[in-house]
mmCIF file of C-alpha atoms in Angstrom:
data_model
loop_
_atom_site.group_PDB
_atom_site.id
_atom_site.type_symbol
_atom_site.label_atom_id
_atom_site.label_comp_id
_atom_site.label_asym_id
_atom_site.label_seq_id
_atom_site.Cartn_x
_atom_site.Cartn_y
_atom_site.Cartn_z
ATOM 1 C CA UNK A 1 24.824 19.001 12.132
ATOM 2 C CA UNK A 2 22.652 16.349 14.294
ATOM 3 C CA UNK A 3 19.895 19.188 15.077
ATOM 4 C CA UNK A 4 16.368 18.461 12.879
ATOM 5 C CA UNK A 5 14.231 22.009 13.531
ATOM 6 C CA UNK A 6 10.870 21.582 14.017
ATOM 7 C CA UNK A 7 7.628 24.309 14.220
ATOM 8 C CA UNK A 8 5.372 25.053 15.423
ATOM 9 C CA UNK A 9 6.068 24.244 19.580
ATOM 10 C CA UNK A 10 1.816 23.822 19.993
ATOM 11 C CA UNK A 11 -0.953 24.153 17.568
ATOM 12 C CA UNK A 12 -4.485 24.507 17.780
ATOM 13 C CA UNK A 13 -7.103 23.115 15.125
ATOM 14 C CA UNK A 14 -10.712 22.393 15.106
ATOM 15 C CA UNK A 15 -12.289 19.148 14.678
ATOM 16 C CA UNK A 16 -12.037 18.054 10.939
ATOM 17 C CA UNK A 17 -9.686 20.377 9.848
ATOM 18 C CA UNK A 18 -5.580 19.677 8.707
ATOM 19 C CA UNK A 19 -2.735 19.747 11.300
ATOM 20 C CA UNK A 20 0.646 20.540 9.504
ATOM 21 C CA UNK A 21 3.940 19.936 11.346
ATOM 22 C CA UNK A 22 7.043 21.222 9.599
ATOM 23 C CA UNK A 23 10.744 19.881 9.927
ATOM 24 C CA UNK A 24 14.012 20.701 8.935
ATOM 25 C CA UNK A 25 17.610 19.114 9.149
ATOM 26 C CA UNK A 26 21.293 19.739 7.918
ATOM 27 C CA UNK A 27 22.873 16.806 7.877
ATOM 28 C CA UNK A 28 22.912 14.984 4.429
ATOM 29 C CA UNK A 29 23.651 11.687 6.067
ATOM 30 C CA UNK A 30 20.309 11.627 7.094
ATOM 31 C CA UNK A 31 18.656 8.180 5.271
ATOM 32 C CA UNK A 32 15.578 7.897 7.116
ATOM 33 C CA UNK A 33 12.629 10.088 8.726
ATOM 34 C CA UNK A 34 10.051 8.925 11.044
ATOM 35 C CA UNK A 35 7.511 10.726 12.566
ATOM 36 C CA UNK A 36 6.644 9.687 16.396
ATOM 37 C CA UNK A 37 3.398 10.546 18.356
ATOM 38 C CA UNK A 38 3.802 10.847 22.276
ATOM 39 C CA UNK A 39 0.289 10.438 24.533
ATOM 40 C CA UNK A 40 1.265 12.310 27.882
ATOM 41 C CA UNK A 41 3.383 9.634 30.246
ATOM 42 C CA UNK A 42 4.125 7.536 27.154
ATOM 43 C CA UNK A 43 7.091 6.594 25.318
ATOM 44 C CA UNK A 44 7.041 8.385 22.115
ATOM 45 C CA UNK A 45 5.550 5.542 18.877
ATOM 46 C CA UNK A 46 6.332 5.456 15.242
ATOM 47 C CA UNK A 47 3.661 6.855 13.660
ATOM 48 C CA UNK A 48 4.673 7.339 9.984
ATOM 49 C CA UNK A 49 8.300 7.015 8.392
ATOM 50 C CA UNK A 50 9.592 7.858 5.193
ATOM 51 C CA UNK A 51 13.199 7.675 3.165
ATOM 52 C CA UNK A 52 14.772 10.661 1.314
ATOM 53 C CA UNK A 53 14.497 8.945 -2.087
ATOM 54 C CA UNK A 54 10.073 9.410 -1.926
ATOM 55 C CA UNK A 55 8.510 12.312 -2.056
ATOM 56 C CA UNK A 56 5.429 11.104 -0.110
ATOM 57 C CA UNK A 57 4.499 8.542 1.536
ATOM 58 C CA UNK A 58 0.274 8.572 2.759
ATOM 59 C CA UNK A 59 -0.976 6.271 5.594
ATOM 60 C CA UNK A 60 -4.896 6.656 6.284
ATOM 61 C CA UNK A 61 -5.124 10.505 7.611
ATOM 62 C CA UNK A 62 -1.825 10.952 7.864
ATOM 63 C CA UNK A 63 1.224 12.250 4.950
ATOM 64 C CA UNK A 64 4.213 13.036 5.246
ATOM 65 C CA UNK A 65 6.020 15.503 2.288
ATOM 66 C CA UNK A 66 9.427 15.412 1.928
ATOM 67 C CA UNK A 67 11.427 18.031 -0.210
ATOM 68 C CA UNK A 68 15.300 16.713 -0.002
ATOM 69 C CA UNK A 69 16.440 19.484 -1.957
ATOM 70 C CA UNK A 70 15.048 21.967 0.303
ATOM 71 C CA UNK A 71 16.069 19.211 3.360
ATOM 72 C CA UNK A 72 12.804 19.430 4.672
ATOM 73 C CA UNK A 73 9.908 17.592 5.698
ATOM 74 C CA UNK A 74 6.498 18.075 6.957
ATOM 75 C CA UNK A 75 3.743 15.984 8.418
ATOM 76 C CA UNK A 76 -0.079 16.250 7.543
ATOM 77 C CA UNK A 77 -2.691 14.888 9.551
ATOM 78 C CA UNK A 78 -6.058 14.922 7.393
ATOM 79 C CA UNK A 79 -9.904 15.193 9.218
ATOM 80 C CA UNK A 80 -7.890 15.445 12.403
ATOM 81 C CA UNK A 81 -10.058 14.072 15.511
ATOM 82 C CA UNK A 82 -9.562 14.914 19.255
ATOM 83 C CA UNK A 83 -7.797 11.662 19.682
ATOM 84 C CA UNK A 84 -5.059 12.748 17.905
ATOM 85 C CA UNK A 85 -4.451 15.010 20.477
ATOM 86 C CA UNK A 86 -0.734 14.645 21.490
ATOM 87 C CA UNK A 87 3.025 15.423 21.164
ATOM 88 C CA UNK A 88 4.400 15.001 17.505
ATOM 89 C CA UNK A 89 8.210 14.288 17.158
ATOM 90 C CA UNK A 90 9.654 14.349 14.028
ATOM 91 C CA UNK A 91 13.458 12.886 13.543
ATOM 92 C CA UNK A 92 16.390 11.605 11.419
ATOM 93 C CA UNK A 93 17.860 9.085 11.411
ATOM 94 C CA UNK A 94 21.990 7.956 10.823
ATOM 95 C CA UNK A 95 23.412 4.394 8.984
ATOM 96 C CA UNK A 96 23.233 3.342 12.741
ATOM 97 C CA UNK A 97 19.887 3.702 13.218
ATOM 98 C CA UNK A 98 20.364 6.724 16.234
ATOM 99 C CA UNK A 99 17.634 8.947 16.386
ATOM 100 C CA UNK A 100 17.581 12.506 16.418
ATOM 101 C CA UNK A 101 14.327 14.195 17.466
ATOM 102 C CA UNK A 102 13.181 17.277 16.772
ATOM 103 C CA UNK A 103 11.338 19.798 19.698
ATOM 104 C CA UNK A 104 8.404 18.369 19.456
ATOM 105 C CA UNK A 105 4.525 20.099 18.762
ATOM 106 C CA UNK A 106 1.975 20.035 20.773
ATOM 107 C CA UNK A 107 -1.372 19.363 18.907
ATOM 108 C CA UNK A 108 -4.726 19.904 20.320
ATOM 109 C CA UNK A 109 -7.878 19.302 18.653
ATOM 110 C CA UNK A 110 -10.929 21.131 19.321
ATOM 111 C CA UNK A 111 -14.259 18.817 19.141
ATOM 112 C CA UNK B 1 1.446 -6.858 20.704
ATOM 113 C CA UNK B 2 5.042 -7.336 22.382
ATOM 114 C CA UNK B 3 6.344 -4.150 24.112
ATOM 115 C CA UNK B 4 9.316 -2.585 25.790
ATOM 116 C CA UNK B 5 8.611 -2.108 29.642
ATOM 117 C CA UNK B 6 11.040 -0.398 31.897
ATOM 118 C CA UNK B 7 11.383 -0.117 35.456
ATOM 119 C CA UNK B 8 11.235 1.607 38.132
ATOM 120 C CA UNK B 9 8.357 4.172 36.349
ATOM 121 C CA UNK B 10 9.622 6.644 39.082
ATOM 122 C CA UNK B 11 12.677 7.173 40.903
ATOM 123 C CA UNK B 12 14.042 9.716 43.014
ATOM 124 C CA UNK B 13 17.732 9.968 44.385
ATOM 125 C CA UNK B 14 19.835 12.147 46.179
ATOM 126 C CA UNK B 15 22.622 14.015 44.001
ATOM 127 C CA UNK B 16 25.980 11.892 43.960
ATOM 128 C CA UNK B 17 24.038 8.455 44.911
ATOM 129 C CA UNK B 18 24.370 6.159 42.022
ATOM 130 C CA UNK B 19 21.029 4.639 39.696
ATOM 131 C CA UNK B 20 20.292 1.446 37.496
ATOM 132 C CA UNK B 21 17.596 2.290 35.342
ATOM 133 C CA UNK B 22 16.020 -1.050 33.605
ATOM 134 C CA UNK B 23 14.463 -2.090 30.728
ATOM 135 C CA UNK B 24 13.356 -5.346 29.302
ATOM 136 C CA UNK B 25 13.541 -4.869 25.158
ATOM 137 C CA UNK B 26 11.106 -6.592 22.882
ATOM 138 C CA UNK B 27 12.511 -10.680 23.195
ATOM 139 C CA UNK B 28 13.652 -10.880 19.509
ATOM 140 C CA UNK B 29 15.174 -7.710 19.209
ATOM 141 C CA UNK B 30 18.798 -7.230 18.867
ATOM 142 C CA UNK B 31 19.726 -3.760 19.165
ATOM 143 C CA UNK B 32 18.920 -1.039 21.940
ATOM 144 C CA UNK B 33 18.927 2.847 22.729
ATOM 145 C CA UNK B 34 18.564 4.309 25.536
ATOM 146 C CA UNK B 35 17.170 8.265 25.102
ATOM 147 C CA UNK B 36 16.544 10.832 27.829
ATOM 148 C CA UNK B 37 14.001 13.559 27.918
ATOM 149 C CA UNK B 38 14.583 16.394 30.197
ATOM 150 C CA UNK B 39 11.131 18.103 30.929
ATOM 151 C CA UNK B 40 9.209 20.379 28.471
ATOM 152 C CA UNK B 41 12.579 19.379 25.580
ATOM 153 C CA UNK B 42 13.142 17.176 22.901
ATOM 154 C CA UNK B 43 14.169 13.554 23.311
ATOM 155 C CA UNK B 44 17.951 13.079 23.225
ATOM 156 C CA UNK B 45 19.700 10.002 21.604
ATOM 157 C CA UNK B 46 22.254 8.649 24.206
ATOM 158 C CA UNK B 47 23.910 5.674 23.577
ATOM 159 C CA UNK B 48 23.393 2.343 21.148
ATOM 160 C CA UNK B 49 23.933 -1.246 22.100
ATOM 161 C CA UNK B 50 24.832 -4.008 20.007
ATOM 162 C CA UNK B 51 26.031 -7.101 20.327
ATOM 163 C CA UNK B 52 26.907 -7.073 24.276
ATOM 164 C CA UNK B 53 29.008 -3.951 23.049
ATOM 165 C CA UNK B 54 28.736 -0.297 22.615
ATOM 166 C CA UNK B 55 27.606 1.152 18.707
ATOM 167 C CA UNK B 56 27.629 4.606 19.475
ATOM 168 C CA UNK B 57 27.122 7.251 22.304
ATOM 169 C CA UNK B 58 26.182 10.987 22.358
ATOM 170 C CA UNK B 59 28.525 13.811 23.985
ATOM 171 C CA UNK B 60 25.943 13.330 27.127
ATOM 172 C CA UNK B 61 26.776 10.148 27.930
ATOM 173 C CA UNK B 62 30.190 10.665 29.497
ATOM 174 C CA UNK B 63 31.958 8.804 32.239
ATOM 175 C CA UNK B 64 29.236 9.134 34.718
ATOM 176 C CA UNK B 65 27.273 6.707 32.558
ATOM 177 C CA UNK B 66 27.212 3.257 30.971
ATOM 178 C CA UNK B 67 25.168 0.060 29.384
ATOM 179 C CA UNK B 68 25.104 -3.403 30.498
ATOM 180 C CA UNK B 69 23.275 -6.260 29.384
ATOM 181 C CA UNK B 70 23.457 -8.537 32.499
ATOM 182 C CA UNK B 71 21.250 -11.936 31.073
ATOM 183 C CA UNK B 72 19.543 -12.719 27.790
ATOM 184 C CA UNK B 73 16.643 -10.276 28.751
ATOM 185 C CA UNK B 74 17.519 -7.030 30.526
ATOM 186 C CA UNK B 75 19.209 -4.137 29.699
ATOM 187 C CA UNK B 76 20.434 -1.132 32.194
ATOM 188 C CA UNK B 77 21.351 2.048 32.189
ATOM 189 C CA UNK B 78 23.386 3.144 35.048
ATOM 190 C CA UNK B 79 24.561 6.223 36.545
ATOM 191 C CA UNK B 80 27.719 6.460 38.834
ATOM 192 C CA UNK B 81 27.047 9.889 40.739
ATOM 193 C CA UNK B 82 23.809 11.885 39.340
ATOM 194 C CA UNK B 83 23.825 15.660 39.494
ATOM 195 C CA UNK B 84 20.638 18.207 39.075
ATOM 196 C CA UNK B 85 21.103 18.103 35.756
ATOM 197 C CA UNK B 86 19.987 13.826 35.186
ATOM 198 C CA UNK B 87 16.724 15.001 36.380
ATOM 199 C CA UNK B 88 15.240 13.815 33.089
ATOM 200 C CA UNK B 89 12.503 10.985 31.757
ATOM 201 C CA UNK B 90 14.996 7.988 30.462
ATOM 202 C CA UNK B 91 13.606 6.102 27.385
ATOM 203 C CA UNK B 92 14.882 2.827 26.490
ATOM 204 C CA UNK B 93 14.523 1.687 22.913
ATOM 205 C CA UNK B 94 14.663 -1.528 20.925
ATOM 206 C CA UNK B 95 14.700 -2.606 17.073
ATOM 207 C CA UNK B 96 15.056 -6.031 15.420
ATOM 208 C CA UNK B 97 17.950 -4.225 13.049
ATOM 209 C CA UNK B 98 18.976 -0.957 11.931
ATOM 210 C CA UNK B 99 17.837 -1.169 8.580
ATOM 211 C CA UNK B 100 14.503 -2.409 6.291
ATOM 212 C CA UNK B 101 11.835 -3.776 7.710
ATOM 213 C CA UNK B 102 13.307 -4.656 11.236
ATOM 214 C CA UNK B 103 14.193 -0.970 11.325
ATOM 215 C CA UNK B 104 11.670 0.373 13.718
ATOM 216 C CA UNK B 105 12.470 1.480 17.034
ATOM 217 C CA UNK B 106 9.963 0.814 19.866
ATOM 218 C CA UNK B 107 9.848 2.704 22.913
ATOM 219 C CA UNK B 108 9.312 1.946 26.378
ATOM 220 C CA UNK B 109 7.338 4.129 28.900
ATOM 221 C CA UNK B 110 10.196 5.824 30.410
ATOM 222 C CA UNK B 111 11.397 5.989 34.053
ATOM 223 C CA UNK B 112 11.579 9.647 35.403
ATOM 224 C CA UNK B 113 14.510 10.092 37.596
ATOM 225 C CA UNK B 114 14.256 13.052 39.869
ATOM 226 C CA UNK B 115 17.904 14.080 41.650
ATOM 227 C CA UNK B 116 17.263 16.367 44.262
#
């Protein structure tokens, strides 16, 4: 019931182009989604967060789309840029703010 | 810009010897997580602290383990007897709440604990 799916485990996109990182979850209880970004031998930071009653939320390159009745969620990183190179997480949250994290995606951009 | 910092970055123990893990949460925060990662896997919610006192804890954190906010600034993870299986990066976590604005949980670096 805790367990948020998330796919794909690495991708792979050229300079400029749109990274899309897709979630799922089961748990109804669920009230709020944030999105983390992990740089290798960090700790993982909030990126972009949204709550179930929004259907998008947009912050500079990056959107996250959020279907409740489907229970899932996706992120969207526009004109992506070798920088953004990293681990995405994506996760739920419960009424006591305890994360649950999904697998995690490896994103690499090619210059 | 404030930050969570944890220490040691590293440590490596021999199975059944006991480890504090620390971390110093942002100074106006008032709740705090602690999260493991085990290598190449997703990060795992372990246990919540509020309020000197346990919120909640995951089906990992059993006996072996527990919380303790010692003074008005640190907060430790500890681990009675570690087995193979701790071998793991340990994240500790802070937020000013759990809800609204204060809602955001900030991370710390980690500490990777090795159990041989």
């Amino acid at each position: 019931q805790q367990q948020v799916k998330q796919s794909p485990q690495s991708l792979i996109v050229q300079k400029g182009g749109i990274s899309i990182i897709n979630c799922a979850y089961e748990n109804t209880a669920f009230d709020y989604f944030p999105w983390y970004q992990q740089f290798p031998g960090k700790g993982p930071a909030l990126l972009i967060a949204i709550r179930p009653d929004v259907s998008e939320k947009k912050e500079g390159r990056f959107t996250i789309s959020f279907n409740k009745s489907a229970k899932q969620f996706s992120l969207h990183i526009m004109d992506s840029q070798p920088g953004d190179s990293a681990t995405y997480f994506c996760a739920a949250r419960t009424g006591a703010n305890n994360l649950f994290f999904g697998t995690g995606t490896r994103l690499t951009v090619i210059p | 810009e404030p930050e969570v910092t944890q220490t040691p970055s590293h440590q490596v123990t021999q199975m059944g010897q006991e480890v504090i893990l620390r971390c110093v949460p942002i100074s106006n925060h008032l709740y705090f997580y602690w999260y493991r990662q085990i290598l190449g896997q997703k990060v795992e919610f372990l246990v919540s602290f509020y309020n000197n006192e346990i919120s909640e804890k995951s089906e990992i954190f059993d006996d072996q383990f527990s919380v303790e906010r010692p003074d008005g600034s640190n907060f430790t993870l500890k681990i009675r007897s570690t087995k193979l299986e701790d071998s793991a990066m340990y994240f500790c976590a802070s937020s000013a709440q759990v809800t609204g604005a204060g809602e955001t949980q900030y991370f710390g670096p980690g500490t990777r604990l090795l159990v041989l």
